[in-house]
PDB file of C-alpha atoms in Angstrom:
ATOM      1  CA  UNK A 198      19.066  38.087  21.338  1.00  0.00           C
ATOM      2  CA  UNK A 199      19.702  39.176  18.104  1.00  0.00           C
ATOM      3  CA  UNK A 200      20.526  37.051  14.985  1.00  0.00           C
ATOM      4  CA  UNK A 201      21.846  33.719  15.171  1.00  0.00           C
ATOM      5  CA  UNK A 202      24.604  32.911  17.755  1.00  0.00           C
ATOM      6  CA  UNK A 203      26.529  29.508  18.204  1.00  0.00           C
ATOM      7  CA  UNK A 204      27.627  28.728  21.639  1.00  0.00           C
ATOM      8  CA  UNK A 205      29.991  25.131  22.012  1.00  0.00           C
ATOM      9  CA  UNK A 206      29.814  25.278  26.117  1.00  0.00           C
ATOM     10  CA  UNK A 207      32.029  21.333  26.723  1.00  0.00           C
ATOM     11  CA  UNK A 208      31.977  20.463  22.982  1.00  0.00           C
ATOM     12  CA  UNK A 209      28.171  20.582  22.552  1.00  0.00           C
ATOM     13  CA  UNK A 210      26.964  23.308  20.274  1.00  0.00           C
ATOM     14  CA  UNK A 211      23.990  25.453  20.512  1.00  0.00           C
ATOM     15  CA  UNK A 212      22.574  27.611  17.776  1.00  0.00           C
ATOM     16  CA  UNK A 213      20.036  30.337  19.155  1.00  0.00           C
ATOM     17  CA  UNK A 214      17.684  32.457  16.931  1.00  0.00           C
ATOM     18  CA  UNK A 215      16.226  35.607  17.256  1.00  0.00           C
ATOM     19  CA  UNK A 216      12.634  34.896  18.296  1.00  0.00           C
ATOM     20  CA  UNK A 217      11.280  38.384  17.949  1.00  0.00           C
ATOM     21  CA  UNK A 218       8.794  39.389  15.183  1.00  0.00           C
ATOM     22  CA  UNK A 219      10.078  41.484  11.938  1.00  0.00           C
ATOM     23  CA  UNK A 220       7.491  43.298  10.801  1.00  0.00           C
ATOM     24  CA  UNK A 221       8.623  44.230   7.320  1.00  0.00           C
ATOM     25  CA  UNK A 222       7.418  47.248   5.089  1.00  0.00           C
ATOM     26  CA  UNK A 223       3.945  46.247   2.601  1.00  0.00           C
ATOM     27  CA  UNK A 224       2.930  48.224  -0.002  1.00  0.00           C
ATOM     28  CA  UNK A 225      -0.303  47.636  -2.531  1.00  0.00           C
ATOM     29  CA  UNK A 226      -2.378  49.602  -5.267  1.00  0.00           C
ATOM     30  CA  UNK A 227      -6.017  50.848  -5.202  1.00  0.00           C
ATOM     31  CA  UNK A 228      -7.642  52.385  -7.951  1.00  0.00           C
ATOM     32  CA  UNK A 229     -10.441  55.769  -6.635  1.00  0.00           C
ATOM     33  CA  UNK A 230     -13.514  53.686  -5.258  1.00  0.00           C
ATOM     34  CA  UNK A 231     -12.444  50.110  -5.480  1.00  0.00           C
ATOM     35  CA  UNK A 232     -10.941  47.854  -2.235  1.00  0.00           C
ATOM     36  CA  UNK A 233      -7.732  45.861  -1.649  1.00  0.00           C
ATOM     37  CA  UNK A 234      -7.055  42.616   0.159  1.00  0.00           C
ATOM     38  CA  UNK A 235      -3.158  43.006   1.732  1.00  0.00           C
ATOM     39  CA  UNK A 236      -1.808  40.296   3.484  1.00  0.00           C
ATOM     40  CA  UNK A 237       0.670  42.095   5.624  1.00  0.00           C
ATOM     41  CA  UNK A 238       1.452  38.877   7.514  1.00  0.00           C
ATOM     42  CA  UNK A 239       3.180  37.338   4.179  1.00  0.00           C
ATOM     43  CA  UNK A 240       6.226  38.454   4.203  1.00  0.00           C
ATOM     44  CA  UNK A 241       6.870  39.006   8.059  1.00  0.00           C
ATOM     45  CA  UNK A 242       8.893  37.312   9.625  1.00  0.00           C
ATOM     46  CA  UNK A 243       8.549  35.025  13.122  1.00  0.00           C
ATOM     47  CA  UNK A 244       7.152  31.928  11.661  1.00  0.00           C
ATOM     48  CA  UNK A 245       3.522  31.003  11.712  1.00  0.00           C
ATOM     49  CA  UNK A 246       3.022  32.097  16.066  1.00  0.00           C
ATOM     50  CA  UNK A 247       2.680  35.755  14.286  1.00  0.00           C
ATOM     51  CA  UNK A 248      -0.655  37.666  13.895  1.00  0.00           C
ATOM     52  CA  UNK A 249      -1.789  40.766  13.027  1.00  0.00           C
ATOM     53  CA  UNK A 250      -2.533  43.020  16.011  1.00  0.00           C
ATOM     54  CA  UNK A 251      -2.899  46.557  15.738  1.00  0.00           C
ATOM     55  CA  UNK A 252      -3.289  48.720  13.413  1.00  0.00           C
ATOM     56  CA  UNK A 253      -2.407  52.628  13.032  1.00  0.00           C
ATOM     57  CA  UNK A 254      -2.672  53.461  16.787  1.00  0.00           C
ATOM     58  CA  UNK A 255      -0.707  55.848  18.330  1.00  0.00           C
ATOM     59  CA  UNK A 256       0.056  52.997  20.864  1.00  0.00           C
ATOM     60  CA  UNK A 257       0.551  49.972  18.655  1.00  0.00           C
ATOM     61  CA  UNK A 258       0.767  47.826  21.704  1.00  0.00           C
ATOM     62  CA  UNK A 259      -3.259  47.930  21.620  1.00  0.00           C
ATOM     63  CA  UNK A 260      -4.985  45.081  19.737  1.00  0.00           C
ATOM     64  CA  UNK A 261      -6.956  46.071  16.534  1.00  0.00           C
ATOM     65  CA  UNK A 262      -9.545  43.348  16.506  1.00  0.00           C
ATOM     66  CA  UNK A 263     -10.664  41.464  13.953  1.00  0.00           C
ATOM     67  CA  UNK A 264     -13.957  43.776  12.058  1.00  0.00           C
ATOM     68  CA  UNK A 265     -12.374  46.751  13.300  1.00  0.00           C
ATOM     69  CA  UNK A 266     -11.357  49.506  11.183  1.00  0.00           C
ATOM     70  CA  UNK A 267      -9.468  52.144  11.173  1.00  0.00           C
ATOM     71  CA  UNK A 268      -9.681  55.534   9.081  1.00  0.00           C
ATOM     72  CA  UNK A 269      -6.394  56.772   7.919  1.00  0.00           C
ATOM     73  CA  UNK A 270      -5.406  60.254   5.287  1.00  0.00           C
ATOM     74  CA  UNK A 271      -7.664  62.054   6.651  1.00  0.00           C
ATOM     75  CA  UNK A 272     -10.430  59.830   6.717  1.00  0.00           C
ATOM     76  CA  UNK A 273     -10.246  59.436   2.993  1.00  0.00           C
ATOM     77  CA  UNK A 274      -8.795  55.823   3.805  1.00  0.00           C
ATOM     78  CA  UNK A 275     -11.039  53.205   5.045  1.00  0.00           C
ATOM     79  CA  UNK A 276      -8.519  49.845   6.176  1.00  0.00           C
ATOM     80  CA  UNK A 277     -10.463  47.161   8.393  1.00  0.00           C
ATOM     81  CA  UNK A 278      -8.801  43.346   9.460  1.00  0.00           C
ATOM     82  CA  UNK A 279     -11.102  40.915   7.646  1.00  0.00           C
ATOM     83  CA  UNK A 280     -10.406  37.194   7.356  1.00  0.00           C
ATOM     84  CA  UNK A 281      -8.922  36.057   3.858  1.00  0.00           C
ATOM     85  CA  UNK A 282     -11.247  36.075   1.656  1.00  0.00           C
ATOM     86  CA  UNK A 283      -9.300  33.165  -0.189  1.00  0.00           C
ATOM     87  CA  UNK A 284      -9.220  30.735   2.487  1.00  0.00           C
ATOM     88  CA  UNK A 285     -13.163  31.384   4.223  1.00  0.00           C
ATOM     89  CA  UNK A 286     -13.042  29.706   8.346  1.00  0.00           C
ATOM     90  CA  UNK A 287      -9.516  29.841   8.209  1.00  0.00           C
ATOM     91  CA  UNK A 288      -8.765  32.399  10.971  1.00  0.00           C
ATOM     92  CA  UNK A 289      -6.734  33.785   8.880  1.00  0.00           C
ATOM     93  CA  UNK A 290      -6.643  37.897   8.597  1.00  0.00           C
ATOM     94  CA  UNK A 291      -5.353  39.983   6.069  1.00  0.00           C
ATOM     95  CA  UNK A 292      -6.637  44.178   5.598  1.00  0.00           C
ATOM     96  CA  UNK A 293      -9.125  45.016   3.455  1.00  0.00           C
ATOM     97  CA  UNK A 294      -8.155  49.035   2.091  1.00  0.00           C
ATOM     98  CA  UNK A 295     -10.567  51.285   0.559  1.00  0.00           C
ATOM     99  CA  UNK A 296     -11.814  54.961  -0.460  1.00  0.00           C
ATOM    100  CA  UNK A 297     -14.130  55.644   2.854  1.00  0.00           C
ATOM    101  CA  UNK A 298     -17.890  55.705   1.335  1.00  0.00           C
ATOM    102  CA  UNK A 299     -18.904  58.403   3.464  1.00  0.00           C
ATOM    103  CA  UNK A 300     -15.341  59.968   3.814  1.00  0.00           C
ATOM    104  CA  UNK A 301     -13.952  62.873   1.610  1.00  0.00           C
ATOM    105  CA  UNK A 302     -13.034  60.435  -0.753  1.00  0.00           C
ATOM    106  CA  UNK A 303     -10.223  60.456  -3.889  1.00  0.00           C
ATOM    107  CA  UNK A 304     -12.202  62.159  -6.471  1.00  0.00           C
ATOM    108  CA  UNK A 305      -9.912  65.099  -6.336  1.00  0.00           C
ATOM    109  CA  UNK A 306      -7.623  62.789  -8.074  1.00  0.00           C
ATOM    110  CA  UNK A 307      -7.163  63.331 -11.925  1.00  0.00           C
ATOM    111  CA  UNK A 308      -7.792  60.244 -13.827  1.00  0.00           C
ATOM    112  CA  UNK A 309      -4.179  58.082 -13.725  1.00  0.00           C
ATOM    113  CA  UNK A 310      -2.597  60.673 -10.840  1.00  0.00           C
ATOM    114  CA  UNK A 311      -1.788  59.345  -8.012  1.00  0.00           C
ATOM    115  CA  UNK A 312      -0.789  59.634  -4.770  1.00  0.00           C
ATOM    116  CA  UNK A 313       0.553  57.777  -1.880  1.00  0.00           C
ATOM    117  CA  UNK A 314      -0.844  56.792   1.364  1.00  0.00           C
ATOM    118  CA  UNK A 315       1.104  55.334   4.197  1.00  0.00           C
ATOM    119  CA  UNK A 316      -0.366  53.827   7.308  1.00  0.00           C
ATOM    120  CA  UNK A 317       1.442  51.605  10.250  1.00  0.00           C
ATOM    121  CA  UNK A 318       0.748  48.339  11.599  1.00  0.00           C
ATOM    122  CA  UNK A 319       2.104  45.696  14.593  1.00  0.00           C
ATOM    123  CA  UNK A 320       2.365  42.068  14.142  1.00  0.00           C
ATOM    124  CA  UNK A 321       2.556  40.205  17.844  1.00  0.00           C
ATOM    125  CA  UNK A 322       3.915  36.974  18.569  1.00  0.00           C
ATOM    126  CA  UNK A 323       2.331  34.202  21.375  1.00  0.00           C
ATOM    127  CA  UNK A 324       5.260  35.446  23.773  1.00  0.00           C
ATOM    128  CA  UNK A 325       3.697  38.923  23.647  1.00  0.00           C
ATOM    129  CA  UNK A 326       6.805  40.195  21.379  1.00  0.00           C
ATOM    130  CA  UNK A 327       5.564  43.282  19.115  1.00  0.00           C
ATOM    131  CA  UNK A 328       7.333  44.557  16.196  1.00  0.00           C
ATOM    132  CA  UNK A 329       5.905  47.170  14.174  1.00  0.00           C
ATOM    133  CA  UNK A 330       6.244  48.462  10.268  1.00  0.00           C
ATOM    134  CA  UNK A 331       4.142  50.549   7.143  1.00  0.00           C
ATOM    135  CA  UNK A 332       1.900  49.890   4.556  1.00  0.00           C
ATOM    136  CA  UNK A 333       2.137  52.303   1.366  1.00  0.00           C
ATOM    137  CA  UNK A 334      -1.282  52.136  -0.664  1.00  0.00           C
ATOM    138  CA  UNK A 335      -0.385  53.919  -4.323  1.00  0.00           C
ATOM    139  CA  UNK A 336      -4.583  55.306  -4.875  1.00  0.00           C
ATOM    140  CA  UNK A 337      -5.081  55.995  -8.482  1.00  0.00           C
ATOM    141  CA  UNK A 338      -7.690  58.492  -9.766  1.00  0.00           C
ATOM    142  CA  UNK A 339     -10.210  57.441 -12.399  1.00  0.00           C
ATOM    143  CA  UNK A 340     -11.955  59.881 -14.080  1.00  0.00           C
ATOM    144  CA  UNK A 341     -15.156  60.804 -12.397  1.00  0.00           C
ATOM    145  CA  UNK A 342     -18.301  62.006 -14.459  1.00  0.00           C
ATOM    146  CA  UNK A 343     -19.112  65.743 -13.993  1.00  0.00           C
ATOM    147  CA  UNK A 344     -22.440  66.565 -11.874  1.00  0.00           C
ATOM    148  CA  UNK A 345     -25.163  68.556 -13.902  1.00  0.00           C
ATOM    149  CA  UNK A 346     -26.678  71.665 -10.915  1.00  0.00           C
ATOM    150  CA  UNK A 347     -29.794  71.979 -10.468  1.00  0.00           C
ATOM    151  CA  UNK A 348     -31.150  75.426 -12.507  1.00  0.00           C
ATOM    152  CA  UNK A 349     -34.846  76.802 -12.843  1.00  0.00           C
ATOM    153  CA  UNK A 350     -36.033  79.546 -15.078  1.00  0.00           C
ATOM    154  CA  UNK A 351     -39.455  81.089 -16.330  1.00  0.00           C
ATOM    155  CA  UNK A 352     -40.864  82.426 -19.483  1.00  0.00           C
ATOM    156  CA  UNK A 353     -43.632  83.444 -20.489  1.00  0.00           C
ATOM    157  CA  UNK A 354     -45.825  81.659 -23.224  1.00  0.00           C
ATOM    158  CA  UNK A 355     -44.981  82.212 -26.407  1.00  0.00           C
ATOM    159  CA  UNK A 356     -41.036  84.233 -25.454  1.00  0.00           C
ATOM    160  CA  UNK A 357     -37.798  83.539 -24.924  1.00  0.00           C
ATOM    161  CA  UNK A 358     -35.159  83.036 -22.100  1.00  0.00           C
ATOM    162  CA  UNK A 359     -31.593  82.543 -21.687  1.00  0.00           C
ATOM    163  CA  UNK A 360     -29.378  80.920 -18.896  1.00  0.00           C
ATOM    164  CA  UNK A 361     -26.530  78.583 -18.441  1.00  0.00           C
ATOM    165  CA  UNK A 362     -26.708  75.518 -16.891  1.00  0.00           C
ATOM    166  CA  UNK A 363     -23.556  74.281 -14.626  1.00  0.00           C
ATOM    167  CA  UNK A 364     -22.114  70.999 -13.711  1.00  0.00           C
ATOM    168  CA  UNK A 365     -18.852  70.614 -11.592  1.00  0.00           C
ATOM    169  CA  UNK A 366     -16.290  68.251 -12.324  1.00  0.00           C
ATOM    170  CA  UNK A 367     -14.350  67.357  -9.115  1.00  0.00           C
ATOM    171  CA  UNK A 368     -11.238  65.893 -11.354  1.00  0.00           C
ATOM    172  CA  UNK A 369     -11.031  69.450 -12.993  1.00  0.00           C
TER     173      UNK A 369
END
C-alpha cells in the first residue's frame, strides 16, 4: 500500500498508511583523522519499530550487527554501528565514521579540500520490511606535518661534507 488511502465500505471509514520503512538520504562532515557519530535512524521514517540493519553490502538484506564495521572508499573509510554514545544502555545505534587507522588514509588531502564519500545503508522494520538509502560524509583535509628521511654521511676529522636532507609532505 502506498500513502494514505480512505476507504468508507457501509458508512464506516478506514484510513490505511503505508507501513513500509523510508530510508531517507544522511549526510555528515569529518575532518582527516577525527570520527563522526551519524544517527541515520533520525530522520527515517516508519516510527520507532525501525532499526538499523545493514550496512554497505552488496545484498542489503544481510544484517550488519551491532560492533561490526565496514570499510568503504577504498578502505580509506572506517564506518562501524556503535550504540549512542549520548544515551549509554539504551540499545540505541547510530554509525560511528572515520579515516581507517591502518587504511590509506586522507592525508592526500590539502588542508581545507575536500572530498566526498558516499556509502549505503538499510533500515528494517519488525515485519521484516527493508528500505534502503546513502550516507554522504564531506572529509576535510588538515594540513599534515612533513616527514624528515632518514640520511647518513661521513667525514673525516677535521673536513667537510655536503648533502641534502629530505622530508616528504603528503599534502604537497
Amino acid at each position: 500500500m502506498s500513502g494514505t488511502k480512505s476507504v468508507s465500505p457501509g458508512g464506516v471509514k478506514v484510513v490505511a498508511r503505508q507501513l513500509a520503512p523510508q530510508a531517507q538520504a544522511d549526510s555528515g562532515a569529518l575532518r582527516e583523522d577525527g570520527y563522526e557519530f551519524i544517527d541515520v535512524l533520525a530522520n527515517d521514517l516508519g516510527g520507532g519499530a525501525k532499526r538499523l540493519w545493514s550496512l554497505n553490502q552488496a545484498d542489503l538484506s544481510v544484517s550488519t550487527a551491532y560492533g561490526d564495521a565496514v570499510l568503504v572508499d577504498g578502505g580509506r573509510l572506517l564506518v562501524e554501528i556503535v550504540e549512542d554514545p549520548n544515551a549509554p544502555g539504551s540499545g540505541y545505534y547510530v554509525l560511528k565514521v572515520s579515516e581507517n587507522p591502518t587504511g590509506p588514509g586522507y592525508d592526500h588531502l590539502g588542508e581545507g579540500q575536500t572530498t566526498d564519500v558516499v556509502f549505503n545503508y538499510a533500515i528494517r522494520l519488525a515485519n521484516g520490511a527493508i528500505s534502503t538509502s546513502t550516507v554522504t560524509i564531506s572529509v576535510t583535509g588538515v594540513n599534515d606535518a612533513p616527514e624528515a628521511q632518514d640520511a647518513t654521511a661521513g667525514v673525516l676529522e677535521d673536513a667537510t661534507t655536503g648533502g641534502a636532507v629530505t622530508a616528504t609532505d603528503a599534502d604537497d
